C-alpha cells in the first residue's frame, strides 16, 4: 500500500472514529488519528508500512525541532529588545541547499520565516541557494549556515526521502 493510501486510510478511519464518538473536538481528532495510525500500520505489515511509521516519527521530530527553535529564537529576540547593542549583528547569508523538490524548499523557507529573528528573502533561480536575513549572525557565517543545514534542512530530508 503506497504512502498516499496509508494517509488516506488513516484520515478515513479518523473521520469514522469522530463520527462514531460524536465528538469533533481537536483532542478527539488527535486520539482517532493516533489509533488509526496504529491500526493502519498493524494491518499492513510490509516495507511500506514500516516506511509510513518511520516517516510519522520523523515528522513528529521535525515538528519538535521547529518548536524548540521557535522558543529559543523568541528568547533571543526578547533579549535583543532589552539589550539591542549587545546582541544585534544582522546579516544576509546564502545557504546552499541539498533539498530538491519545490515542496521541500518551500517548507524550509516557511520554517525559517516563522522563526523569530530570521526571514527567507529569496531562493536562487537554480534552486541551489536560499538567502536568509538574520538579526543575530554571530561570529561565524558558517556556523549560522550549519545550524540551518543540521537543523531544519536535515530533518526535512529525513521526512521526505
PDB file of C-alpha atoms in Angstrom:
ATOM      1  CA  UNK A   1       0.000   0.000   0.000  1.00  0.00           C
ATOM      2  CA  UNK A   2       1.675   3.266  -1.050  1.00  0.00           C
ATOM      3  CA  UNK A   3       2.205   6.098   1.419  1.00  0.00           C
ATOM      4  CA  UNK A   4      -0.701   8.111  -0.025  1.00  0.00           C
ATOM      5  CA  UNK A   5      -3.055   5.179   0.523  1.00  0.00           C
ATOM      6  CA  UNK A   6      -1.835   4.838   4.118  1.00  0.00           C
ATOM      7  CA  UNK A   7      -2.501   8.511   4.714  1.00  0.00           C
ATOM      8  CA  UNK A   8      -5.972   8.347   3.158  1.00  0.00           C
ATOM      9  CA  UNK A   9      -6.810   5.219   5.152  1.00  0.00           C
ATOM     10  CA  UNK A  10      -5.579   6.920   8.309  1.00  0.00           C
ATOM     11  CA  UNK A  11      -7.685  10.039   7.707  1.00  0.00           C
ATOM     12  CA  UNK A  12     -10.741   7.967   6.744  1.00  0.00           C
ATOM     13  CA  UNK A  13     -10.517   5.920   9.931  1.00  0.00           C
ATOM     14  CA  UNK A  14     -10.061   9.124  11.932  1.00  0.00           C
ATOM     15  CA  UNK A  15     -13.243  10.619  10.459  1.00  0.00           C
ATOM     16  CA  UNK A  16     -15.127   7.384  11.150  1.00  0.00           C
ATOM     17  CA  UNK A  17     -13.818   7.478  14.735  1.00  0.00           C
ATOM     18  CA  UNK A  18     -15.035  11.039  15.208  1.00  0.00           C
ATOM     19  CA  UNK A  19     -18.453  10.223  13.713  1.00  0.00           C
ATOM     20  CA  UNK A  20     -18.843   7.145  15.929  1.00  0.00           C
ATOM     21  CA  UNK A  21     -17.928   9.009  19.101  1.00  0.00           C
ATOM     22  CA  UNK A  22     -19.942  12.089  18.113  1.00  0.00           C
ATOM     23  CA  UNK A  23     -17.114  14.326  19.281  1.00  0.00           C
ATOM     24  CA  UNK A  24     -15.474  16.600  16.707  1.00  0.00           C
ATOM     25  CA  UNK A  25     -13.022  18.293  19.059  1.00  0.00           C
ATOM     26  CA  UNK A  26      -9.305  18.609  18.222  1.00  0.00           C
ATOM     27  CA  UNK A  27      -8.473  16.288  21.129  1.00  0.00           C
ATOM     28  CA  UNK A  28     -10.768  13.570  19.795  1.00  0.00           C
ATOM     29  CA  UNK A  29      -9.327  14.064  16.304  1.00  0.00           C
ATOM     30  CA  UNK A  30      -5.829  13.513  17.707  1.00  0.00           C
ATOM     31  CA  UNK A  31      -6.947  10.393  19.600  1.00  0.00           C
ATOM     32  CA  UNK A  32      -8.619   8.996  16.490  1.00  0.00           C
ATOM     33  CA  UNK A  33      -5.626   9.836  14.329  1.00  0.00           C
ATOM     34  CA  UNK A  34      -3.215   8.024  16.655  1.00  0.00           C
ATOM     35  CA  UNK A  35      -5.482   4.970  16.890  1.00  0.00           C
ATOM     36  CA  UNK A  36      -5.976   4.904  13.113  1.00  0.00           C
ATOM     37  CA  UNK A  37      -2.231   5.318  12.611  1.00  0.00           C
ATOM     38  CA  UNK A  38      -1.556   2.229  14.716  1.00  0.00           C
ATOM     39  CA  UNK A  39      -4.380   0.255  13.062  1.00  0.00           C
ATOM     40  CA  UNK A  40      -3.170   1.003   9.537  1.00  0.00           C
ATOM     41  CA  UNK A  41       0.428   0.124  10.391  1.00  0.00           C
ATOM     42  CA  UNK A  42      -0.524  -3.152  12.078  1.00  0.00           C
ATOM     43  CA  UNK A  43      -2.994  -4.138   9.352  1.00  0.00           C
ATOM     44  CA  UNK A  44      -0.409  -3.831   6.607  1.00  0.00           C
ATOM     45  CA  UNK A  45       2.895  -5.424   7.570  1.00  0.00           C
ATOM     46  CA  UNK A  46       5.282  -4.504   4.774  1.00  0.00           C
ATOM     47  CA  UNK A  47       8.207  -2.280   3.963  1.00  0.00           C
ATOM     48  CA  UNK A  48       5.764   0.449   3.012  1.00  0.00           C
ATOM     49  CA  UNK A  49       4.078   0.217   6.427  1.00  0.00           C
ATOM     50  CA  UNK A  50       7.449   0.457   8.136  1.00  0.00           C
ATOM     51  CA  UNK A  51       8.297   3.476   5.990  1.00  0.00           C
ATOM     52  CA  UNK A  52       4.955   5.029   6.912  1.00  0.00           C
ATOM     53  CA  UNK A  53       5.679   4.573  10.620  1.00  0.00           C
ATOM     54  CA  UNK A  54       9.224   5.925  10.301  1.00  0.00           C
ATOM     55  CA  UNK A  55       8.043   8.973   8.407  1.00  0.00           C
ATOM     56  CA  UNK A  56       5.431   9.676  11.044  1.00  0.00           C
ATOM     57  CA  UNK A  57       8.108   9.603  13.722  1.00  0.00           C
ATOM     58  CA  UNK A  58      10.437  11.783  11.647  1.00  0.00           C
ATOM     59  CA  UNK A  59       7.604  14.254  11.024  1.00  0.00           C
ATOM     60  CA  UNK A  60       6.951  14.471  14.759  1.00  0.00           C
ATOM     61  CA  UNK A  61      10.673  15.030  15.343  1.00  0.00           C
ATOM     62  CA  UNK A  62      10.717  17.799  12.702  1.00  0.00           C
ATOM     63  CA  UNK A  63       7.787  19.453  14.473  1.00  0.00           C
ATOM     64  CA  UNK A  64       9.522  19.222  17.867  1.00  0.00           C
ATOM     65  CA  UNK A  65      12.776  20.643  16.455  1.00  0.00           C
ATOM     66  CA  UNK A  66      10.788  23.517  14.945  1.00  0.00           C
ATOM     67  CA  UNK A  67       9.037  24.215  18.281  1.00  0.00           C
ATOM     68  CA  UNK A  68      12.391  24.150  20.100  1.00  0.00           C
ATOM     69  CA  UNK A  69      13.916  26.595  17.606  1.00  0.00           C
ATOM     70  CA  UNK A  70      10.818  28.785  17.803  1.00  0.00           C
ATOM     71  CA  UNK A  71      11.132  29.046  21.583  1.00  0.00           C
ATOM     72  CA  UNK A  72      14.894  29.706  21.578  1.00  0.00           C
ATOM     73  CA  UNK A  73      14.606  32.271  18.792  1.00  0.00           C
ATOM     74  CA  UNK A  74      11.829  34.042  20.691  1.00  0.00           C
ATOM     75  CA  UNK A  75      14.064  34.232  23.757  1.00  0.00           C
ATOM     76  CA  UNK A  76      16.912  35.643  21.648  1.00  0.00           C
ATOM     77  CA  UNK A  77      14.639  38.279  20.089  1.00  0.00           C
ATOM     78  CA  UNK A  78      13.332  39.346  23.512  1.00  0.00           C
ATOM     79  CA  UNK A  79      16.923  39.536  24.763  1.00  0.00           C
ATOM     80  CA  UNK A  80      17.892  41.719  21.808  1.00  0.00           C
ATOM     81  CA  UNK A  81      14.941  44.036  22.526  1.00  0.00           C
ATOM     82  CA  UNK A  82      16.167  44.698  26.056  1.00  0.00           C
ATOM     83  CA  UNK A  83      19.886  44.823  25.155  1.00  0.00           C
ATOM     84  CA  UNK A  84      19.924  45.844  21.480  1.00  0.00           C
ATOM     85  CA  UNK A  85      23.550  46.864  21.137  1.00  0.00           C
ATOM     86  CA  UNK A  86      24.905  43.708  22.726  1.00  0.00           C
ATOM     87  CA  UNK A  87      23.121  41.159  20.541  1.00  0.00           C
ATOM     88  CA  UNK A  88      22.291  42.730  17.183  1.00  0.00           C
ATOM     89  CA  UNK A  89      24.534  41.607  14.363  1.00  0.00           C
ATOM     90  CA  UNK A  90      22.268  41.440  11.299  1.00  0.00           C
ATOM     91  CA  UNK A  91      23.299  39.873   8.042  1.00  0.00           C
ATOM     92  CA  UNK A  92      22.194  38.079   4.899  1.00  0.00           C
ATOM     93  CA  UNK A  93      23.512  34.572   4.345  1.00  0.00           C
ATOM     94  CA  UNK A  94      23.386  32.367   1.238  1.00  0.00           C
ATOM     95  CA  UNK A  95      22.750  28.802   2.353  1.00  0.00           C
ATOM     96  CA  UNK A  96      23.471  26.008  -0.154  1.00  0.00           C
ATOM     97  CA  UNK A  97      20.550  23.605  -0.496  1.00  0.00           C
ATOM     98  CA  UNK A  98      20.538  19.820  -0.548  1.00  0.00           C
ATOM     99  CA  UNK A  99      16.753  19.903  -0.942  1.00  0.00           C
ATOM    100  CA  UNK A 100      15.482  19.145  -4.445  1.00  0.00           C
ATOM    101  CA  UNK A 101      11.699  19.484  -4.644  1.00  0.00           C
ATOM    102  CA  UNK A 102       9.801  22.752  -4.606  1.00  0.00           C
ATOM    103  CA  UNK A 103       7.785  21.485  -1.623  1.00  0.00           C
ATOM    104  CA  UNK A 104      10.910  20.809   0.450  1.00  0.00           C
ATOM    105  CA  UNK A 105      12.374  24.224  -0.361  1.00  0.00           C
ATOM    106  CA  UNK A 106       9.054  25.931   0.380  1.00  0.00           C
ATOM    107  CA  UNK A 107       8.788  24.129   3.724  1.00  0.00           C
ATOM    108  CA  UNK A 108      12.318  25.179   4.697  1.00  0.00           C
ATOM    109  CA  UNK A 109      11.627  28.769   3.663  1.00  0.00           C
ATOM    110  CA  UNK A 110       8.449  28.904   5.725  1.00  0.00           C
ATOM    111  CA  UNK A 111      10.094  27.361   8.771  1.00  0.00           C
ATOM    112  CA  UNK A 112      12.916  29.914   8.588  1.00  0.00           C
ATOM    113  CA  UNK A 113      10.486  32.819   8.163  1.00  0.00           C
ATOM    114  CA  UNK A 114       8.266  31.625  11.021  1.00  0.00           C
ATOM    115  CA  UNK A 115      11.269  31.523  13.350  1.00  0.00           C
ATOM    116  CA  UNK A 116      11.618  34.929  15.069  1.00  0.00           C
ATOM    117  CA  UNK A 117      14.700  36.873  14.025  1.00  0.00           C
ATOM    118  CA  UNK A 118      15.090  35.211  10.625  1.00  0.00           C
ATOM    119  CA  UNK A 119      13.489  35.817   7.253  1.00  0.00           C
ATOM    120  CA  UNK A 120      13.744  33.970   3.962  1.00  0.00           C
ATOM    121  CA  UNK A 121      14.476  36.551   1.287  1.00  0.00           C
ATOM    122  CA  UNK A 122      14.785  34.542  -1.899  1.00  0.00           C
ATOM    123  CA  UNK A 123      15.604  31.211  -3.469  1.00  0.00           C
ATOM    124  CA  UNK A 124      18.136  31.324  -6.292  1.00  0.00           C
ATOM    125  CA  UNK A 125      16.708  30.639  -9.777  1.00  0.00           C
ATOM    126  CA  UNK A 126      18.646  27.360  -9.994  1.00  0.00           C
ATOM    127  CA  UNK A 127      17.277  26.353  -6.529  1.00  0.00           C
ATOM    128  CA  UNK A 128      20.766  25.722  -5.171  1.00  0.00           C
ATOM    129  CA  UNK A 129      20.757  28.533  -2.572  1.00  0.00           C
ATOM    130  CA  UNK A 130      18.310  30.122  -0.183  1.00  0.00           C
ATOM    131  CA  UNK A 131      19.025  33.646   1.043  1.00  0.00           C
ATOM    132  CA  UNK A 132      18.213  34.299   4.696  1.00  0.00           C
ATOM    133  CA  UNK A 133      18.295  37.527   6.702  1.00  0.00           C
ATOM    134  CA  UNK A 134      19.061  37.112  10.391  1.00  0.00           C
ATOM    135  CA  UNK A 135      19.135  39.558  13.290  1.00  0.00           C
ATOM    136  CA  UNK A 136      21.913  37.620  15.057  1.00  0.00           C
ATOM    137  CA  UNK A 137      24.545  36.416  12.665  1.00  0.00           C
ATOM    138  CA  UNK A 138      27.012  35.801  15.462  1.00  0.00           C
ATOM    139  CA  UNK A 139      30.732  35.431  14.922  1.00  0.00           C
ATOM    140  CA  UNK A 140      30.616  32.886  12.127  1.00  0.00           C
ATOM    141  CA  UNK A 141      28.584  32.878   8.931  1.00  0.00           C
ATOM    142  CA  UNK A 142      29.484  29.207   8.545  1.00  0.00           C
ATOM    143  CA  UNK A 143      28.076  28.378  11.998  1.00  0.00           C
ATOM    144  CA  UNK A 144      24.763  30.012  11.054  1.00  0.00           C
ATOM    145  CA  UNK A 145      24.718  28.112   7.737  1.00  0.00           C
ATOM    146  CA  UNK A 146      25.432  24.863   9.522  1.00  0.00           C
ATOM    147  CA  UNK A 147      22.687  25.465  12.103  1.00  0.00           C
ATOM    148  CA  UNK A 148      20.097  25.692   9.301  1.00  0.00           C
ATOM    149  CA  UNK A 149      21.521  22.694   7.440  1.00  0.00           C
ATOM    150  CA  UNK A 150      21.853  20.472  10.529  1.00  0.00           C
ATOM    151  CA  UNK A 151      18.530  21.587  11.949  1.00  0.00           C
ATOM    152  CA  UNK A 152      15.638  22.206   9.595  1.00  0.00           C
ATOM    153  CA  UNK A 153      17.110  21.011   6.295  1.00  0.00           C
ATOM    154  CA  UNK A 154      18.351  17.658   7.594  1.00  0.00           C
ATOM    155  CA  UNK A 155      15.024  16.961   9.335  1.00  0.00           C
ATOM    156  CA  UNK A 156      13.046  17.855   6.206  1.00  0.00           C
ATOM    157  CA  UNK A 157      15.203  15.459   4.169  1.00  0.00           C
ATOM    158  CA  UNK A 158      14.590  12.707   6.734  1.00  0.00           C
ATOM    159  CA  UNK A 159      10.832  13.145   6.370  1.00  0.00           C
ATOM    160  CA  UNK A 160      10.679  13.443   2.593  1.00  0.00           C
ATOM    161  CA  UNK A 161      13.261  10.892   1.467  1.00  0.00           C
TER     162      UNK A 161
END
